[in-house]
């Protein structure tokens, strides 16, 4: 599902994956750094800015961002 304005769920999915499975330098670490730190709104914003460098029309809704933050601040990543 994609909208012309960029307000779509795919940006939030990318943000969730980037935040939970990659470290601060963008290296895949299977969630190790995510499990060792606590996600902040500032950290989420920093990663959203990173996404926007590649998808300049990415404009996720505030409600979707709040849901992503709520999801990410409540758990840890356990890859099997």
Short mmCIF file of the N, C-alpha and C atoms (twelve columns), coordinates in Angstrom:
data_MODEL
# 
_entry.id   MODEL 
# 
loop_
_atom_site.group_PDB 
_atom_site.id 
_atom_site.type_symbol 
_atom_site.label_atom_id 
_atom_site.label_alt_id 
_atom_site.label_comp_id 
_atom_site.label_asym_id 
_atom_site.label_seq_id 
_atom_site.Cartn_x 
_atom_site.Cartn_y 
_atom_site.Cartn_z 
_atom_site.pdbx_PDB_model_num 
ATOM 1   N N  . UNK A 1  0.848  -1.172  0.000  1 
ATOM 2   C CA . UNK A 1  0.000  0.000   0.000  1 
ATOM 3   C C  . UNK A 1  0.895  1.238   0.000  1 
ATOM 4   N N  . UNK A 2  0.677  2.104   -0.954 1 
ATOM 5   C CA . UNK A 2  1.526  3.282   -1.090 1 
ATOM 6   C C  . UNK A 2  0.648  4.473   -1.456 1 
ATOM 7   N N  . UNK A 3  0.922  5.577   -0.846 1 
ATOM 8   C CA . UNK A 3  0.184  6.791   -1.189 1 
ATOM 9   C C  . UNK A 3  1.138  7.799   -1.803 1 
ATOM 10  N N  . UNK A 4  0.608  8.674   -2.603 1 
ATOM 11  C CA . UNK A 4  1.425  9.678   -3.282 1 
ATOM 12  C C  . UNK A 4  2.119  10.581  -2.280 1 
ATOM 13  N N  . UNK A 5  1.469  10.897  -1.169 1 
ATOM 14  C CA . UNK A 5  2.041  11.816  -0.189 1 
ATOM 15  C C  . UNK A 5  3.148  11.179  0.646  1 
ATOM 16  N N  . UNK A 6  3.312  9.877   0.555  1 
ATOM 17  C CA . UNK A 6  4.346  9.212   1.335  1 
ATOM 18  C C  . UNK A 6  3.892  8.806   2.714  1 
ATOM 19  N N  . UNK A 7  2.657  9.121   3.061  1 
ATOM 20  C CA . UNK A 7  2.142  8.731   4.371  1 
ATOM 21  C C  . UNK A 7  1.647  7.299   4.287  1 
ATOM 22  N N  . UNK A 8  2.560  6.362   4.363  1 
ATOM 23  C CA . UNK A 8  2.171  4.967   4.253  1 
ATOM 24  C C  . UNK A 8  2.853  4.136   5.321  1 
ATOM 25  N N  . UNK A 9  2.346  2.962   5.463  1 
ATOM 26  C CA . UNK A 9  2.813  2.072   6.514  1 
ATOM 27  C C  . UNK A 9  4.217  1.545   6.226  1 
ATOM 28  N N  . UNK A 10 4.627  1.511   4.948  1 
ATOM 29  C CA . UNK A 10 5.935  0.951   4.613  1 
ATOM 30  C C  . UNK A 10 7.080  1.738   5.240  1 
ATOM 31  N N  . UNK A 11 6.933  3.030   5.392  1 
ATOM 32  C CA . UNK A 11 7.971  3.838   6.036  1 
ATOM 33  C C  . UNK A 11 8.109  3.416   7.497  1 
ATOM 34  N N  . UNK A 12 6.989  3.171   8.151  1 
ATOM 35  C CA . UNK A 12 7.025  2.754   9.553  1 
ATOM 36  C C  . UNK A 12 7.597  1.348   9.702  1 
ATOM 37  N N  . UNK A 13 7.314  0.477   8.739  1 
ATOM 38  C CA . UNK A 13 7.897  -0.864  8.765  1 
ATOM 39  C C  . UNK A 13 9.415  -0.760  8.618  1 
ATOM 40  N N  . UNK A 14 9.876  0.057   7.680  1 
ATOM 41  C CA . UNK A 14 11.322 0.266   7.502  1 
ATOM 42  C C  . UNK A 14 11.953 0.836   8.765  1 
ATOM 43  N N  . UNK A 15 11.280 1.788   9.381  1 
ATOM 44  C CA . UNK A 15 11.790 2.388   10.612 1 
ATOM 45  C C  . UNK A 15 11.899 1.343   11.716 1 
ATOM 46  N N  . UNK A 16 10.906 0.485   11.831 1 
ATOM 47  C CA . UNK A 16 10.929 -0.573  12.842 1 
ATOM 48  C C  . UNK A 16 12.082 -1.535  12.615 1 
ATOM 49  N N  . UNK A 17 12.276 -1.937  11.373 1 
ATOM 50  C CA . UNK A 17 13.360 -2.866  11.045 1 
ATOM 51  C C  . UNK A 17 14.712 -2.212  11.278 1 
ATOM 52  N N  . UNK A 18 14.878 -0.997  10.800 1 
ATOM 53  C CA . UNK A 18 16.146 -0.284  10.968 1 
ATOM 54  C C  . UNK A 18 16.483 -0.098  12.445 1 
ATOM 55  N N  . UNK A 19 15.486 0.233   13.241 1 
ATOM 56  C CA . UNK A 19 15.709 0.492   14.662 1 
ATOM 57  C C  . UNK A 19 15.979 -0.786  15.443 1 
ATOM 58  N N  . UNK A 20 15.259 -1.843  15.127 1 
ATOM 59  C CA . UNK A 20 15.357 -3.045  15.953 1 
ATOM 60  C C  . UNK A 20 16.452 -4.018  15.539 1 
ATOM 61  N N  . UNK A 21 16.886 -3.991  14.298 1 
ATOM 62  C CA . UNK A 21 17.845 -4.995  13.835 1 
ATOM 63  C C  . UNK A 21 19.200 -4.457  13.401 1 
ATOM 64  N N  . UNK A 22 19.348 -3.123  13.372 1 
ATOM 65  C CA . UNK A 22 20.609 -2.522  12.943 1 
ATOM 66  C C  . UNK A 22 21.150 -1.608  14.035 1 
ATOM 67  N N  . UNK A 23 22.477 -1.514  14.131 1 
ATOM 68  C CA . UNK A 23 23.072 -0.643  15.141 1 
ATOM 69  C C  . UNK A 23 23.063 0.813   14.674 1 
ATOM 70  N N  . UNK A 24 23.657 1.692   15.478 1 
ATOM 71  C CA . UNK A 24 23.668 3.127   15.176 1 
ATOM 72  C C  . UNK A 24 24.385 3.468   13.879 1 
ATOM 73  N N  . UNK A 25 25.268 2.587   13.432 1 
ATOM 74  C CA . UNK A 25 26.028 2.833   12.208 1 
ATOM 75  C C  . UNK A 25 25.399 2.164   10.993 1 
ATOM 76  N N  . UNK A 26 24.233 1.548   11.174 1 
ATOM 77  C CA . UNK A 26 23.538 0.912   10.066 1 
ATOM 78  C C  . UNK A 26 24.006 -0.488  9.743  1 
ATOM 79  N N  . UNK A 27 24.693 -1.112  10.685 1 
ATOM 80  C CA . UNK A 27 25.198 -2.466  10.473 1 
ATOM 81  C C  . UNK A 27 24.233 -3.465  11.112 1 
ATOM 82  N N  . UNK A 28 23.851 -4.493  10.347 1 
ATOM 83  C CA . UNK A 28 22.948 -5.525  10.845 1 
ATOM 84  C C  . UNK A 28 23.606 -6.261  12.005 1 
ATOM 85  N N  . UNK A 29 22.937 -6.277  13.160 1 
ATOM 86  C CA . UNK A 29 23.514 -6.945  14.334 1 
ATOM 87  C C  . UNK A 29 22.509 -7.874  15.025 1 
ATOM 88  N N  . UNK A 30 21.471 -8.276  14.304 1 
ATOM 89  C CA . UNK A 30 20.457 -9.204  14.812 1 
ATOM 90  C C  . UNK A 30 19.738 -8.686  16.049 1 
ATOM 91  N N  . UNK A 31 19.727 -7.397  16.262 1 
ATOM 92  C CA . UNK A 31 19.007 -6.816  17.391 1 
ATOM 93  C C  . UNK A 31 19.806 -6.680  18.667 1 
ATOM 94  N N  . UNK A 32 21.105 -6.969  18.624 1 
ATOM 95  C CA . UNK A 32 21.926 -6.905  19.844 1 
ATOM 96  C C  . UNK A 32 21.948 -5.505  20.439 1 
ATOM 97  N N  . UNK A 33 22.207 -4.493  19.623 1 
ATOM 98  C CA . UNK A 33 22.273 -3.126  20.156 1 
ATOM 99  C C  . UNK A 33 20.901 -2.667  20.634 1 
ATOM 100 N N  . UNK A 34 19.837 -3.073  19.948 1 
ATOM 101 C CA . UNK A 34 18.478 -2.711  20.360 1 
ATOM 102 C C  . UNK A 34 18.156 -3.313  21.725 1 
ATOM 103 N N  . UNK A 35 18.564 -4.559  21.948 1 
ATOM 104 C CA . UNK A 35 18.293 -5.231  23.219 1 
ATOM 105 C C  . UNK A 35 19.098 -4.641  24.373 1 
ATOM 106 N N  . UNK A 36 20.205 -3.978  24.062 1 
ATOM 107 C CA . UNK A 36 21.070 -3.433  25.107 1 
ATOM 108 C C  . UNK A 36 20.770 -1.982  25.438 1 
ATOM 109 N N  . UNK A 37 19.967 -1.318  24.634 1 
ATOM 110 C CA . UNK A 37 19.669 0.091   24.872 1 
ATOM 111 C C  . UNK A 37 18.166 0.307   24.924 1 
ATOM 112 N N  . UNK A 38 17.791 1.484   25.342 1 
ATOM 113 C CA . UNK A 38 16.379 1.855   25.392 1 
ATOM 114 C C  . UNK A 38 16.121 2.866   24.284 1 
ATOM 115 N N  . UNK A 39 15.133 2.582   23.460 1 
ATOM 116 C CA . UNK A 39 14.833 3.468   22.330 1 
ATOM 117 C C  . UNK A 39 14.230 4.776   22.835 1 
ATOM 118 N N  . UNK A 40 14.658 5.866   22.233 1 
ATOM 119 C CA . UNK A 40 14.113 7.179   22.579 1 
ATOM 120 C C  . UNK A 40 13.465 7.782   21.338 1 
ATOM 121 N N  . UNK A 41 12.640 8.785   21.554 1 
ATOM 122 C CA . UNK A 41 12.016 9.468   20.421 1 
ATOM 123 C C  . UNK A 41 13.072 10.153  19.567 1 
ATOM 124 N N  . UNK A 42 14.110 10.662  20.205 1 
ATOM 125 C CA . UNK A 42 15.191 11.309  19.461 1 
ATOM 126 C C  . UNK A 42 15.900 10.307  18.553 1 
ATOM 127 N N  . UNK A 43 16.145 9.107   19.068 1 
ATOM 128 C CA . UNK A 43 16.794 8.071   18.268 1 
ATOM 129 C C  . UNK A 43 15.899 7.657   17.096 1 
ATOM 130 N N  . UNK A 44 14.618 7.533   17.342 1 
ATOM 131 C CA . UNK A 44 13.694 7.206   16.255 1 
ATOM 132 C C  . UNK A 44 13.680 8.303   15.204 1 
ATOM 133 N N  . UNK A 45 13.682 9.542   15.644 1 
ATOM 134 C CA . UNK A 45 13.686 10.671  14.707 1 
ATOM 135 C C  . UNK A 45 14.957 10.667  13.870 1 
ATOM 136 N N  . UNK A 46 16.093 10.371  14.511 1 
ATOM 137 C CA . UNK A 46 17.367 10.328  13.795 1 
ATOM 138 C C  . UNK A 46 17.329 9.267   12.686 1 
ATOM 139 N N  . UNK A 47 16.741 8.130   12.991 1 
ATOM 140 C CA . UNK A 47 16.661 7.061   11.989 1 
ATOM 141 C C  . UNK A 47 15.630 7.373   10.904 1 
ATOM 142 N N  . UNK A 48 14.580 8.083   11.260 1 
ATOM 143 C CA . UNK A 48 13.607 8.508   10.254 1 
ATOM 144 C C  . UNK A 48 14.253 9.498   9.281  1 
ATOM 145 N N  . UNK A 49 15.081 10.387  9.797  1 
ATOM 146 C CA . UNK A 49 15.815 11.324  8.933  1 
ATOM 147 C C  . UNK A 49 16.713 10.543  7.971  1 
ATOM 148 N N  . UNK A 50 17.339 9.485   8.460  1 
ATOM 149 C CA . UNK A 50 18.178 8.632   7.614  1 
ATOM 150 C C  . UNK A 50 17.342 8.037   6.474  1 
ATOM 151 N N  . UNK A 51 16.157 7.525   6.795  1 
ATOM 152 C CA . UNK A 51 15.273 6.963   5.771  1 
ATOM 153 C C  . UNK A 51 14.885 8.037   4.758  1 
ATOM 154 N N  . UNK A 52 14.600 9.235   5.245  1 
ATOM 155 C CA . UNK A 52 14.163 10.332  4.372  1 
ATOM 156 C C  . UNK A 52 15.251 10.782  3.404  1 
ATOM 157 N N  . UNK A 53 16.506 10.485  3.696  1 
ATOM 158 C CA . UNK A 53 17.581 10.803  2.756  1 
ATOM 159 C C  . UNK A 53 17.437 9.989   1.477  1 
ATOM 160 N N  . UNK A 54 16.837 8.803   1.598  1 
ATOM 161 C CA . UNK A 54 16.678 7.913   0.451  1 
ATOM 162 C C  . UNK A 54 15.260 7.924   -0.108 1 
ATOM 163 N N  . UNK A 55 14.306 8.301   0.709  1 
ATOM 164 C CA . UNK A 55 12.904 8.395   0.282  1 
ATOM 165 C C  . UNK A 55 12.404 9.769   0.698  1 
ATOM 166 N N  . UNK A 56 12.710 10.757  -0.133 1 
ATOM 167 C CA . UNK A 56 12.455 12.150  0.251  1 
ATOM 168 C C  . UNK A 56 10.983 12.471  0.474  1 
ATOM 169 N N  . UNK A 57 10.076 11.672  -0.072 1 
ATOM 170 C CA . UNK A 57 8.653  11.931  0.138  1 
ATOM 171 C C  . UNK A 57 8.079  11.139  1.310  1 
ATOM 172 N N  . UNK A 58 8.935  10.503  2.086  1 
ATOM 173 C CA . UNK A 58 8.477  9.709   3.233  1 
ATOM 174 C C  . UNK A 58 7.936  10.638  4.314  1 
ATOM 175 N N  . UNK A 59 6.654  10.538  4.553  1 
ATOM 176 C CA . UNK A 59 5.993  11.366  5.557  1 
ATOM 177 C C  . UNK A 59 4.993  10.510  6.328  1 
ATOM 178 N N  . UNK A 60 5.476  9.642   7.211  1 
ATOM 179 C CA . UNK A 60 4.542  8.793   7.960  1 
ATOM 180 C C  . UNK A 60 3.680  9.635   8.896  1 
ATOM 181 N N  . UNK A 61 2.475  9.186   9.125  1 
ATOM 182 C CA . UNK A 61 1.576  9.935   9.997  1 
ATOM 183 C C  . UNK A 61 2.069  9.875   11.440 1 
ATOM 184 N N  . UNK A 62 1.699  10.869  12.194 1 
ATOM 185 C CA . UNK A 62 2.088  10.930  13.605 1 
ATOM 186 C C  . UNK A 62 1.549  9.715   14.362 1 
ATOM 187 N N  . UNK A 63 0.333  9.321   14.040 1 
ATOM 188 C CA . UNK A 63 -0.275 8.164   14.698 1 
ATOM 189 C C  . UNK A 63 0.507  6.888   14.455 1 
ATOM 190 N N  . UNK A 64 0.946  6.680   13.210 1 
ATOM 191 C CA . UNK A 64 1.746  5.493   12.903 1 
ATOM 192 C C  . UNK A 64 3.087  5.537   13.618 1 
ATOM 193 N N  . UNK A 65 3.710  6.711   13.674 1 
ATOM 194 C CA . UNK A 65 4.988  6.835   14.381 1 
ATOM 195 C C  . UNK A 65 4.820  6.549   15.868 1 
ATOM 196 N N  . UNK A 66 3.722  7.002   16.445 1 
ATOM 197 C CA . UNK A 66 3.461  6.732   17.861 1 
ATOM 198 C C  . UNK A 66 3.303  5.235   18.100 1 
ATOM 199 N N  . UNK A 67 2.646  4.540   17.177 1 
ATOM 200 C CA . UNK A 67 2.482  3.095   17.316 1 
ATOM 201 C C  . UNK A 67 3.820  2.373   17.213 1 
ATOM 202 N N  . UNK A 68 4.665  2.813   16.298 1 
ATOM 203 C CA . UNK A 68 5.997  2.210   16.158 1 
ATOM 204 C C  . UNK A 68 6.799  2.427   17.436 1 
ATOM 205 N N  . UNK A 69 6.775  3.647   17.967 1 
ATOM 206 C CA . UNK A 69 7.517  3.938   19.193 1 
ATOM 207 C C  . UNK A 69 7.002  3.086   20.348 1 
ATOM 208 N N  . UNK A 70 5.695  2.982   20.465 1 
ATOM 209 C CA . UNK A 70 5.099  2.180   21.528 1 
ATOM 210 C C  . UNK A 70 5.521  0.719   21.402 1 
ATOM 211 N N  . UNK A 71 5.497  0.202   20.201 1 
ATOM 212 C CA . UNK A 71 5.904  -1.178  19.960 1 
ATOM 213 C C  . UNK A 71 7.376  -1.388  20.300 1 
ATOM 214 N N  . UNK A 72 8.242  -0.488  19.813 1 
ATOM 215 C CA . UNK A 72 9.682  -0.654  20.013 1 
ATOM 216 C C  . UNK A 72 10.109 -0.405  21.454 1 
ATOM 217 N N  . UNK A 73 9.398  0.450   22.179 1 
ATOM 218 C CA . UNK A 73 9.816  0.710   23.552 1 
ATOM 219 C C  . UNK A 73 9.309  -0.350  24.514 1 
ATOM 220 N N  . UNK A 74 8.538  -1.300  24.012 1 
ATOM 221 C CA . UNK A 74 7.977  -2.291  24.913 1 
ATOM 222 C C  . UNK A 74 8.623  -3.651  24.881 1 
ATOM 223 N N  . UNK A 75 9.633  -3.861  24.057 1 
ATOM 224 C CA . UNK A 75 10.137 -5.222  23.983 1 
ATOM 225 C C  . UNK A 75 11.554 -5.341  23.509 1 
ATOM 226 N N  . UNK A 76 11.922 -6.588  23.273 1 
ATOM 227 C CA . UNK A 76 13.256 -6.887  22.776 1 
ATOM 228 C C  . UNK A 76 13.121 -7.743  21.527 1 
ATOM 229 N N  . UNK A 77 14.208 -7.893  20.813 1 
ATOM 230 C CA . UNK A 77 14.217 -8.673  19.584 1 
ATOM 231 C C  . UNK A 77 14.828 -10.026 19.881 1 
ATOM 232 N N  . UNK A 78 14.136 -11.075 19.472 1 
ATOM 233 C CA . UNK A 78 14.640 -12.427 19.678 1 
ATOM 234 C C  . UNK A 78 14.533 -13.180 18.364 1 
ATOM 235 N N  . UNK A 79 15.609 -13.205 17.601 1 
ATOM 236 C CA . UNK A 79 15.619 -13.922 16.330 1 
ATOM 237 C C  . UNK A 79 15.926 -15.381 16.583 1 
ATOM 238 N N  . UNK A 80 15.180 -16.228 15.939 1 
ATOM 239 C CA . UNK A 80 15.376 -17.673 16.106 1 
ATOM 240 C C  . UNK A 80 16.273 -18.186 15.021 1 
# 
